[in-house]
Coordinates of C-alpha atoms in Angstrom, one line a residue:
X1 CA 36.2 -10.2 -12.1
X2 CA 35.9 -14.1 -11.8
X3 CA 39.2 -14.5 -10.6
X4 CA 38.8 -11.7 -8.0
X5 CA 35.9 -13.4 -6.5
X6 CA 37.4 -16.6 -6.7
X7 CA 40.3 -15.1 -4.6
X8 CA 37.6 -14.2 -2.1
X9 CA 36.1 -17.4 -1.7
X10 CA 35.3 -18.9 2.1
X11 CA 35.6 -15.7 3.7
X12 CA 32.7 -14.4 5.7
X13 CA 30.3 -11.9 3.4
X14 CA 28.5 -9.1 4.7
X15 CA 26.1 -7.5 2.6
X16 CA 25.8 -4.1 3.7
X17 CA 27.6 -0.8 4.9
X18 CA 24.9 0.7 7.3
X19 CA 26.0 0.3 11.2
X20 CA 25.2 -3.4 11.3
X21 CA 27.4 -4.5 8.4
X22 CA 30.4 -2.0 9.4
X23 CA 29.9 -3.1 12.7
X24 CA 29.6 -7.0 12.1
X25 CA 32.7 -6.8 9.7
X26 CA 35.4 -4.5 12.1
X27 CA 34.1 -7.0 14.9
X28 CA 35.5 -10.0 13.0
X29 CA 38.9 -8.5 12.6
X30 CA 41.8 -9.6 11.7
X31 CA 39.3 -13.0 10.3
X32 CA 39.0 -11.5 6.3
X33 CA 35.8 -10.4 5.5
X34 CA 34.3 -9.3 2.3
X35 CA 32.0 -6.4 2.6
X36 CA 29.8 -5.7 -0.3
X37 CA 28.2 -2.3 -0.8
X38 CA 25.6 -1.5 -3.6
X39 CA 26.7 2.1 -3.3
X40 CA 30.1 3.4 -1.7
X41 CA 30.7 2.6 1.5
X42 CA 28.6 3.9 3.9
X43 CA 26.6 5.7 1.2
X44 CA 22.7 4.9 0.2
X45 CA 22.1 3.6 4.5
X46 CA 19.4 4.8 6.6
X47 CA 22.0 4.9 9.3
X48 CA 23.8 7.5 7.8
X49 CA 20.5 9.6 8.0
X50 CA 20.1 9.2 11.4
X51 CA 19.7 11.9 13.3
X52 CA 18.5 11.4 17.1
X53 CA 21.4 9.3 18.0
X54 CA 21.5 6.0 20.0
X55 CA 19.9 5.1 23.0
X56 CA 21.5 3.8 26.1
X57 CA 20.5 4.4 29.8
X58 CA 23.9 6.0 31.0
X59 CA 21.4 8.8 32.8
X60 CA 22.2 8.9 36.7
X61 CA 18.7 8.8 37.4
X62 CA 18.0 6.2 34.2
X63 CA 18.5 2.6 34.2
X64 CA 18.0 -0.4 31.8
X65 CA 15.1 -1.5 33.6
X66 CA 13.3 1.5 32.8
X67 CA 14.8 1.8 29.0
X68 CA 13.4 -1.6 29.0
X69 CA 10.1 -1.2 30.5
X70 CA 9.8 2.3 27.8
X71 CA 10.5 -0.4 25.1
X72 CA 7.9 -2.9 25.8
X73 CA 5.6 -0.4 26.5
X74 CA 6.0 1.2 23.2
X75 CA 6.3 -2.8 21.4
X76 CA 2.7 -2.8 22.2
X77 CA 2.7 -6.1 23.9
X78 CA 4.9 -8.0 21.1
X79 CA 8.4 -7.4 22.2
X80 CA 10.3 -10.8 22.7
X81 CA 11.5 -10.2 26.6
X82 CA 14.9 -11.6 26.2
X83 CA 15.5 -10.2 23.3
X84 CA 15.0 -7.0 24.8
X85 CA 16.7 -7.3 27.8
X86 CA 19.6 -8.5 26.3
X87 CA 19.7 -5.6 23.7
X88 CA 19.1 -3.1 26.2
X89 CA 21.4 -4.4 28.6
X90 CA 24.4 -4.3 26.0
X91 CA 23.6 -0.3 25.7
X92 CA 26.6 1.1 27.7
X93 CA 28.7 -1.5 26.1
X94 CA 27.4 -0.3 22.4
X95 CA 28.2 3.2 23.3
X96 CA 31.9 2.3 24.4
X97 CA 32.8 -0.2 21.4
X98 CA 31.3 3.1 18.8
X99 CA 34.1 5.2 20.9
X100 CA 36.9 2.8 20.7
X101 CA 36.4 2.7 16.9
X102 CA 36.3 6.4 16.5
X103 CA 32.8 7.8 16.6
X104 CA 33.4 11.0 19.2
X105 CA 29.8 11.3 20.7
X106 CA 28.7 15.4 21.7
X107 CA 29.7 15.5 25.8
X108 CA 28.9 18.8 28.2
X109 CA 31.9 20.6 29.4
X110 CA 32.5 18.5 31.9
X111 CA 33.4 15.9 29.7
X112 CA 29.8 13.7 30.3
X113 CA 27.9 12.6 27.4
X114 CA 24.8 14.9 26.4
X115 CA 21.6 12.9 26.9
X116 CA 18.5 13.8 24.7
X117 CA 14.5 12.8 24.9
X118 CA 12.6 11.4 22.5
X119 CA 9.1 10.2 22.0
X120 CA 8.2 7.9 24.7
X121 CA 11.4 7.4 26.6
X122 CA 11.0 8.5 30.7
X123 CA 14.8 9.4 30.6
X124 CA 16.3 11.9 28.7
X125 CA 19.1 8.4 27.2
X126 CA 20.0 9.5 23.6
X127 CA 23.5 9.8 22.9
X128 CA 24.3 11.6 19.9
X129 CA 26.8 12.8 17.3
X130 CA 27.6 16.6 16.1
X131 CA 24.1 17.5 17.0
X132 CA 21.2 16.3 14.6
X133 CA 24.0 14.9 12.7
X134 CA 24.6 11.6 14.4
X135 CA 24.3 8.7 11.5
X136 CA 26.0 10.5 9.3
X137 CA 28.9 11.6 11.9
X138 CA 28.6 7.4 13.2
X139 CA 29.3 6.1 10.1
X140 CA 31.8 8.3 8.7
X141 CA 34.1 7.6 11.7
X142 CA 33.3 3.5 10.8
X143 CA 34.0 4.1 7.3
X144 CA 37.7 5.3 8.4
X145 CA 38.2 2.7 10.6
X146 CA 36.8 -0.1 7.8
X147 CA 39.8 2.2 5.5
X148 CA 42.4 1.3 8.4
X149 CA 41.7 -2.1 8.8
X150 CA 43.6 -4.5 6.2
X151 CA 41.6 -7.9 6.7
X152 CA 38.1 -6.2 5.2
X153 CA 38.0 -6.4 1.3
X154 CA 35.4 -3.7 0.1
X155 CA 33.2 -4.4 -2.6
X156 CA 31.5 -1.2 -3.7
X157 CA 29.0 -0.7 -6.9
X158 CA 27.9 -4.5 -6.2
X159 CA 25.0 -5.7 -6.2
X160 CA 24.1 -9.0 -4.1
X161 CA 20.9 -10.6 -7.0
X162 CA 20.8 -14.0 -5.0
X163 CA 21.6 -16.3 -2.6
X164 CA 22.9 -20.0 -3.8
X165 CA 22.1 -22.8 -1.3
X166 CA 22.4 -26.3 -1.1
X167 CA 20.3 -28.8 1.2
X168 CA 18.9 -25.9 2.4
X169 CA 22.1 -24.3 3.7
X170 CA 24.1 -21.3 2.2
X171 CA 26.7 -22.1 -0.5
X172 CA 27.3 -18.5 -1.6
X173 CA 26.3 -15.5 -3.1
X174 CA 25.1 -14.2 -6.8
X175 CA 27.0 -10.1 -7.5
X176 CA 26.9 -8.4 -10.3
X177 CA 29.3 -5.9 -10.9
X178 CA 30.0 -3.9 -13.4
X179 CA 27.3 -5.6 -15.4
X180 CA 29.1 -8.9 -14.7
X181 CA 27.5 -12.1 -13.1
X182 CA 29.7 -14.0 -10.9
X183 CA 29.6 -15.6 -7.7
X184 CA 31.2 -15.8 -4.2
X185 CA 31.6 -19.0 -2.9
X186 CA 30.9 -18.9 1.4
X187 CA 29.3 -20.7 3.8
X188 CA 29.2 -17.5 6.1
X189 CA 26.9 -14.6 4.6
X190 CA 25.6 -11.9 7.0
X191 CA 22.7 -9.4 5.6
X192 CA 22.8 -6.0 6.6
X193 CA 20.6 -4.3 4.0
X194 CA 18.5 -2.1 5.5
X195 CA 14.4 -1.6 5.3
X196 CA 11.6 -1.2 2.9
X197 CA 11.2 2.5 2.8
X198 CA 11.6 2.4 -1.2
X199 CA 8.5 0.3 -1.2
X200 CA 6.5 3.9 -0.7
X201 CA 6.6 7.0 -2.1
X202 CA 6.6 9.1 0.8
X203 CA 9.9 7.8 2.8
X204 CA 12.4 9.0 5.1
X205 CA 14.7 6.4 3.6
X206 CA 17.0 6.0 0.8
X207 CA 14.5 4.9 -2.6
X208 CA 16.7 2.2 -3.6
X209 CA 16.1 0.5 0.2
X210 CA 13.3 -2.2 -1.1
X211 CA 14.2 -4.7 1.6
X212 CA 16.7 -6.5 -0.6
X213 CA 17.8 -8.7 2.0
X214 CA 14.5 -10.0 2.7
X215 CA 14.1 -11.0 -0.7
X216 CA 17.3 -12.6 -0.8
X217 CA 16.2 -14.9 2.7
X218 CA 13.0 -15.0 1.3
X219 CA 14.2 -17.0 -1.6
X220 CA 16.5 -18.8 0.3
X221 CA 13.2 -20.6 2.5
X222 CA 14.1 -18.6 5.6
X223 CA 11.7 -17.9 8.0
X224 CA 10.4 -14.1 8.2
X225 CA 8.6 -12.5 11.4
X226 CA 6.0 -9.6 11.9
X227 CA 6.0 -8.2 8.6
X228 CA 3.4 -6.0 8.6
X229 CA 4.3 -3.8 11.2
X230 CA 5.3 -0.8 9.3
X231 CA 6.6 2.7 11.3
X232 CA 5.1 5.4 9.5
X233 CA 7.9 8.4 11.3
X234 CA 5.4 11.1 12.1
X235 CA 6.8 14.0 10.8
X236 CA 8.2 13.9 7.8
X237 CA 9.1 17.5 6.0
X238 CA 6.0 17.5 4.3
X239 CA 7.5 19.1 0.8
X240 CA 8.3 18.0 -2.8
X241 CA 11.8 16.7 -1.9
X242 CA 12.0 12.1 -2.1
X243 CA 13.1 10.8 0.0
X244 CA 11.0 12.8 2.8
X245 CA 13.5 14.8 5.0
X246 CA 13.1 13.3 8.9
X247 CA 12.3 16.2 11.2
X248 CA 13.0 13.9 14.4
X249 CA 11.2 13.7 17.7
X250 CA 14.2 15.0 19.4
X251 CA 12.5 18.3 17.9
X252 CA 9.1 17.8 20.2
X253 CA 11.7 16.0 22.8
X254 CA 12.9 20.2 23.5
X255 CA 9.1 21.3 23.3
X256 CA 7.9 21.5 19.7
X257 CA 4.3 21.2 19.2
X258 CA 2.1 20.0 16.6
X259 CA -0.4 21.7 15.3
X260 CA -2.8 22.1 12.3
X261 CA -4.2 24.3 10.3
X262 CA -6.5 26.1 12.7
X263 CA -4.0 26.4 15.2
X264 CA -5.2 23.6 17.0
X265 CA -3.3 21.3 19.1
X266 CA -4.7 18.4 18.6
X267 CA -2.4 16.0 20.6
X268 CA -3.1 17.6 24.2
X269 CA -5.7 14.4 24.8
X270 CA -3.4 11.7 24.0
X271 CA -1.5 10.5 26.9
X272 CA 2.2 11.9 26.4
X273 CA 1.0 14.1 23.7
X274 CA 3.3 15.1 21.0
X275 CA 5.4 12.3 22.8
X276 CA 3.3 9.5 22.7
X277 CA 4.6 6.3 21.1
X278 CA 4.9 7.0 16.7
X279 CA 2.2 5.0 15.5
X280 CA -0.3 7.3 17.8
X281 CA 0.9 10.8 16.2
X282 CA 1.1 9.0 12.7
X283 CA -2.1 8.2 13.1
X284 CA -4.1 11.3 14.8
X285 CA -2.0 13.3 12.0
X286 CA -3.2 11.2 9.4
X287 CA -6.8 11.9 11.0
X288 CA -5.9 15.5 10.5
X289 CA -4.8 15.4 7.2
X290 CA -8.3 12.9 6.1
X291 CA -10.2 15.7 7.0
X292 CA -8.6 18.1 4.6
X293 CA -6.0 19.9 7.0
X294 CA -2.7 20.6 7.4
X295 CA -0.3 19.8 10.0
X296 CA 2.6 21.9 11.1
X297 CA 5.5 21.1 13.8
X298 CA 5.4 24.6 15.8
X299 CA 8.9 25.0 17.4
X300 CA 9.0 29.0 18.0
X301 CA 8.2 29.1 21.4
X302 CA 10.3 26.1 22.7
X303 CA 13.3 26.7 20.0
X304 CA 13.1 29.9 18.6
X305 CA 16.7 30.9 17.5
X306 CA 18.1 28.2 19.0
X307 CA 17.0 26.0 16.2
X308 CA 19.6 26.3 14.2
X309 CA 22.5 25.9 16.5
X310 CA 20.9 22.5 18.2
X311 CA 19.8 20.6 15.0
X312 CA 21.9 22.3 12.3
X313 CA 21.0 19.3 9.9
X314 CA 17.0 20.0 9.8
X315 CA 17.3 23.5 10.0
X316 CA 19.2 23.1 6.3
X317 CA 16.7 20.9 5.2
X318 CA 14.0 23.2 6.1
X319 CA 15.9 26.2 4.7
X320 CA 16.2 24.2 1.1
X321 CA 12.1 24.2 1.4
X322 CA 12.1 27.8 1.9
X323 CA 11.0 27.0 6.3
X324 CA 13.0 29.1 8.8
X325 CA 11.9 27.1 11.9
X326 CA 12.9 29.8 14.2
X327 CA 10.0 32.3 12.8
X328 CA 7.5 30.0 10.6
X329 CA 5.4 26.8 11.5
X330 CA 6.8 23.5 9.7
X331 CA 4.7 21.9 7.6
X332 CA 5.0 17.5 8.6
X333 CA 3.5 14.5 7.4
X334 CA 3.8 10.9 8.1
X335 CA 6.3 9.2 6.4
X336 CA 7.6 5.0 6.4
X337 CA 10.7 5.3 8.7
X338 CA 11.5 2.1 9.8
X339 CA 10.1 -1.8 9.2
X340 CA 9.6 -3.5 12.9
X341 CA 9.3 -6.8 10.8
X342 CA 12.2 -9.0 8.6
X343 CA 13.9 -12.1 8.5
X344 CA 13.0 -14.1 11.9
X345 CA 16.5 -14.7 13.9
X346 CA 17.7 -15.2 17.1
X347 CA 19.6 -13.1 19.3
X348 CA 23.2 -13.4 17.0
X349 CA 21.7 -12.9 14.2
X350 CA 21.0 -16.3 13.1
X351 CA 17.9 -17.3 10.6
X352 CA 16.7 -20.4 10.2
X353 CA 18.7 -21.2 7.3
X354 CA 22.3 -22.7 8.6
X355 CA 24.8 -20.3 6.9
X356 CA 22.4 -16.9 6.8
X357 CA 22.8 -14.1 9.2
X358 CA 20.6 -11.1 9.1
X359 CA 21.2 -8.3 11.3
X360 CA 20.1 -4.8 11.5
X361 CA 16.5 -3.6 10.2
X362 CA 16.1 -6.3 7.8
X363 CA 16.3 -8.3 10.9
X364 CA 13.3 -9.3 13.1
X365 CA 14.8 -10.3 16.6
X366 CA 12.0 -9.2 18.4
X367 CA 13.2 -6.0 20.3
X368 CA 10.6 -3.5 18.6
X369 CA 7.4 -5.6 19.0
X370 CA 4.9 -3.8 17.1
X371 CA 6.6 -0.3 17.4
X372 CA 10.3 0.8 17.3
X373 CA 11.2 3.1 20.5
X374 CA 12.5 5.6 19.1
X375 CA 16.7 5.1 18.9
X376 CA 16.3 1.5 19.2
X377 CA 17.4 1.3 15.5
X378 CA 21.0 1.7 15.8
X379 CA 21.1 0.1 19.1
X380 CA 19.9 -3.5 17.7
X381 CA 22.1 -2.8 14.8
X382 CA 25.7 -2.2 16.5
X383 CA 24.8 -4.8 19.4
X384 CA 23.5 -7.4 16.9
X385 CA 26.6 -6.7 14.6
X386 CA 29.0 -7.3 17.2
X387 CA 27.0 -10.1 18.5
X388 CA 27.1 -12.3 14.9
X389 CA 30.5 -11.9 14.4
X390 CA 31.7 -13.5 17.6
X391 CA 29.2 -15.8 16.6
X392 CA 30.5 -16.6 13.4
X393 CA 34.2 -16.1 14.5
X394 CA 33.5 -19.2 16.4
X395 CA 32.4 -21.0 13.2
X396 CA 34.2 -22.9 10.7
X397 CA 34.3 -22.0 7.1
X398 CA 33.7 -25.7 5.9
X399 CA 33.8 -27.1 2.9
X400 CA 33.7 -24.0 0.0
X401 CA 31.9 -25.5 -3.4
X402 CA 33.8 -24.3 -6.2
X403 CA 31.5 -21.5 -8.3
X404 CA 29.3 -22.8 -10.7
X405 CA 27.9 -20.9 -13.8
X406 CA 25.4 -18.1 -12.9
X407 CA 23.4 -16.4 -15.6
X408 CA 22.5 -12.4 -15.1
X409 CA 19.2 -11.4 -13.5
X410 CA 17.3 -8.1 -14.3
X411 CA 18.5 -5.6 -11.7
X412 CA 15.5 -5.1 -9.3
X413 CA 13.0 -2.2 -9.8
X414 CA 10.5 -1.0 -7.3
X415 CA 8.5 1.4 -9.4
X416 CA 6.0 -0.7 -10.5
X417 CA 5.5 -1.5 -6.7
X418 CA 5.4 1.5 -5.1
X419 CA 1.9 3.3 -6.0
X420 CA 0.0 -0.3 -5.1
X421 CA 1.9 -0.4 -1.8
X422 CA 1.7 3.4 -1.3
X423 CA -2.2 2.9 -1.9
X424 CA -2.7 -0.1 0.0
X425 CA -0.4 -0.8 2.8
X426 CA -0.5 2.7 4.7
X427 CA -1.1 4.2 7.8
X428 CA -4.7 3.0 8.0
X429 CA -5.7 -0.3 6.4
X430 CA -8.9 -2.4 5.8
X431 CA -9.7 -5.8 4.1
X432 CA -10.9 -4.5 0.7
X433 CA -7.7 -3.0 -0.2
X434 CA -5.3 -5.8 1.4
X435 CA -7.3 -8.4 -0.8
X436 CA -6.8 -5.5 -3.4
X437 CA -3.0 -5.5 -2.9
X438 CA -2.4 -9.5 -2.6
X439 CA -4.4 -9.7 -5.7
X440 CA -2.2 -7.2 -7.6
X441 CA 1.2 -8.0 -6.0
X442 CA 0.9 -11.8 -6.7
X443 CA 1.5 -11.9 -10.2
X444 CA 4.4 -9.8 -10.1
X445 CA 6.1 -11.7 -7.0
X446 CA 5.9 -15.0 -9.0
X447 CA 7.7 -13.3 -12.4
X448 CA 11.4 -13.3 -13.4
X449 CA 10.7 -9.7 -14.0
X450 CA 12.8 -6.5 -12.7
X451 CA 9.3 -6.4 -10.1
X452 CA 9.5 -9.4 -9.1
X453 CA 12.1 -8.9 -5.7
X454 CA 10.0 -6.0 -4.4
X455 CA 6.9 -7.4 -4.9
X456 CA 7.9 -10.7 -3.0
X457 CA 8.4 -8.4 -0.1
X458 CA 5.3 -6.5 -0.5
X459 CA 3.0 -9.5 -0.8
X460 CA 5.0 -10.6 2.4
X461 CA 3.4 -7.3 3.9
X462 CA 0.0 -7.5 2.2
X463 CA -0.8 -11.2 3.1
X464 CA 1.4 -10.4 7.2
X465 CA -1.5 -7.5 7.3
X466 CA -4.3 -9.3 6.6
X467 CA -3.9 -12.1 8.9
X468 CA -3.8 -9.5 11.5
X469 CA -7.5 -8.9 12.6
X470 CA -6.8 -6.4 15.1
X471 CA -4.9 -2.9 15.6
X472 CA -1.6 -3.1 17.6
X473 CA 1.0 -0.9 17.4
X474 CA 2.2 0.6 13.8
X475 CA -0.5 -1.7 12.0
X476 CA -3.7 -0.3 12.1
X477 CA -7.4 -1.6 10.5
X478 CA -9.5 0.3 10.5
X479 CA -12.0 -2.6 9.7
X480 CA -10.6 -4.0 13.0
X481 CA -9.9 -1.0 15.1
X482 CA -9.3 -2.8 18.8
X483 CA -6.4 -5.4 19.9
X484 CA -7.0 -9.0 20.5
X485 CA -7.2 -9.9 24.1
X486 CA -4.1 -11.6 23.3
X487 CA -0.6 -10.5 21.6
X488 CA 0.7 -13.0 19.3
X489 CA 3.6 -12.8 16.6
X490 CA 3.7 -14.4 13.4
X491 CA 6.2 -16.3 11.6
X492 CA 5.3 -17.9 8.0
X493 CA 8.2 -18.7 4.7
X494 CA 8.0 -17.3 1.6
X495 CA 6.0 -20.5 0.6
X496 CA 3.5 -20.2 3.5
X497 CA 3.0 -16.5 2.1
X498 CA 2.5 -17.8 -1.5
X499 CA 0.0 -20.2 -0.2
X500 CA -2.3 -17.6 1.4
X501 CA -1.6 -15.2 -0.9
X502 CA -3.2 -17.9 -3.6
X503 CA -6.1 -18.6 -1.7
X504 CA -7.3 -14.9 -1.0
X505 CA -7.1 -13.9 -4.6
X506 CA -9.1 -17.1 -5.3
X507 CA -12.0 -15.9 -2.5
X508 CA -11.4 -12.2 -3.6
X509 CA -12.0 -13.1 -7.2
X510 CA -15.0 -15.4 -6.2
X511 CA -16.5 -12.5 -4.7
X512 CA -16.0 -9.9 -7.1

């Protein structure tokens, strides 16, 4: 395996096969790039679960001052302007570049392309794929054109343990393969590794999504932004099945209502009602379910048999938990969807450690604020991909180290994690149980244990939370239930983190 690396030295590595990395790596083309997968290619990626689509105001009557003015709104007065506007802006543009590399997005039969609502969008601007199908249909038509395109070497079944760095600047990257320890020597590494959703128990995401890539920048000294702002997706199919299966908005987008036990819908006071921005249904179902009740997503009336034929993918999933949709109520829950937060970088990708792109959602640019519009997701993650690699196609490689000796690290494991972040870091949050969290976690993130990676980035969460003394967006405190008059993000190292994280537990135990 050494000398294959070794082969592969100085070219650009991306570390993930979800929209951003694909993306990032057919961009750079024909400059070689080594893609590295911890799965197959294009396996084990929220994209591939995604099932609204993509938004982009292509709507006559839409524009991107209105997707933009739907975004802030729902970012909750956090949203980086330019960052948005850029993003949004490049929407058409996204839409186009998925085409040319193969993804065939559903058009009428006049040959336009079929718009759907969501939560909190004015327009009807979703674009999607084969229905309810479109991350899976997306990145199965990247995953051919990666196949067809010679200058991208695939690393599947590898596993990215750390990042090596010298005066503070990338030098290359730690694998393991096969149950082998080697390294790649680059000055160019771009992380595309997804979320945190394997941090919780109830998830929408792949388990094995802990927010590796944060950990890896974490380590590295880079800078990390809005970290506790954590979008709980509000219906999840509540059943026995983990991950969660995602019944999307696009379900309440043609007239599905929620409802709970009594029959009660208890969204009719909340402006937009059941398509209000996510953190308010997560949280007035969470209010439901404290209270003993059950919620159900009630799409008879506005679906009926229709279901099946316009979101083929849930309508399986609801079948496999013994739910026709077309004739019985479907029982939801709030599950984590999507992390708002990451490593801090600016609009290619860049952190703030020279060498280290992050793109995608373990990326914090500053387009979702404090809450993700829904569809934004794969937006940021196509525009940012293509963004960093004409970025780094205008770089040098430098001067490539040779590799040095690297000794094997425990392979990362979140289960010891996820019932204190489960517990802790949910929907609804106070002081007590933050404290309780930090005080737990800290041990953990400053072992050499299997722990210790997930645990980094849930302290990063825990301490991000408790700083916040307010309730914006996805991050609610119940301890601090209204917003601060004014709306500031936060940006701290994995050192400044540690810091904090030391003193509370020294109060905390003080006061115990």
């Amino acid at each position: 395996m050494t000398a294959l690396l070794g082969s592969l030295s100085g070219q650009v590595v991306v570390v993930g096969s979800g929209l951003a990395g694909m993306m990032t790596a057919l961009t750079l083309a024909p400059q070689p790039v080594v893609l590295i997968t911890r799965g197959a290619i294009g396996a084990q990626t929220s994209s591939a679960w995604a099932q609204g689509g993509i938004a982009a105001s292509l709507g006559e009557n839409d524009s991107t001052e209105l997707h933009l003015s739907d975004t802030l709104a729902a970012g909750d007065g956090l949203c980086d302007l330019q960052a948005a506007s850029e993003i949004i802006e490049e929407g058409p543009a996204v839409i186009a570049a998925l085409e040319r590399a193969g993804v065939a997005f559903d058009q009428d039969s006049q040959g336009r392309l079929v718009l759907g609502l969501e939560a909190a969008h004015s327009r009807r601007r979703i674009v999607h794929v084969s229905g309810d199908g479109s991350g899976a249909a997306i990145i199965a038509a990247l995953v051919q054109a990666i196949a067809n395109t010679p200058s991208i070497t695939t690393l599947d079944a590898t596993e990215v343990r750390s990042l090596l760095t010298q005066d503070g600047s990338v030098r290359g990257v730690v694998v393991n393969r096969g149950g082998q320890t080697a390294a790649i020597m680059t000055n160019r590494v771009v992380l595309a590794t997804g979320g945190i959703g394997g941090l919780y128990d109830a998830t929408t995401n792949p388990i094995c999504n802990f927010g590796q890539g944060i950990a890896l920048a974490a380590g590295a000294g880079a800078r990390l932004a809005d970290m506790e702002f954590v979008q709980f997706h509000p219906t999840g199919l509540d059943s026995a099945r983990r991950p969660l299966a995602l019944v999307s908005e696009a379900v309440r987008g043609e007239g599905a209502v929620l409802v709970n036990d009594r029959g009660e819908r208890f969204m009719t006071g909340f402006d937009g009602a059941e398509l209000a921005p996510r953190d308010v249904v997560a949280r007035a179902i969470s209010d439901e379910l404290s209270l003993g009740r059950r919620v159900f997503l009630d799409a008879r009336a506005a679906l009926g048999n229709r279901f099946a034929s316009r979101f083929p993918t849930i309508h399986a999933l609801c079948q496999d938990a013994g739910i026709d949709p077309a004739i019985d109520l479907i029982p939801v829950r709030p599950a984590v969807h999507y992390h708002m937060g990451g490593v801090a970088t600016d609009l290619t990708g860049r952190s703030s450690v020279p060498g280290l792109w992050v793109i995608g959602e373990a990326a914090s640019t500053g387009l979702h604020g404090a809450n993700r519009l829904a569809s934004n997701s794969l937006l940021e993650a196509a525009a940012l991909g293509i963004r960093a690699a004409r970025d780094i196609g205008a770089t040098l490689p430098g001067t490539v180290r040779s590799a040095p000796a690297v000794s094997a690290a425990p392979a990362p494991d979140a289960s010891a994690v996820r019932a204190i972040v489960s517990r802790h870091l949910g929907v609804l949050r106070n002081a007590g149980a933050l404290q309780g969290a930090i005080a737990t976690l800290l041990p953990l993130a400053e072992s050499d244990g299997p722990a210790a990676d997930p645990a980094i980035v849930a302290l990063t969460i825990a301490v991000f939370a408790m700083l916040r003394k307010e309730s914006r967006g996805a991050h609610a405190r119940t301890d601090f239930p209204l917003k601060l008059p004014v709306a500031e993000r936060r940006f701290m190292t994995f050192a400044d983190v540690l810091d904090v994280a030391h003193s509370a537990t020294h109060s905390f135990a003080r006061s115990a």
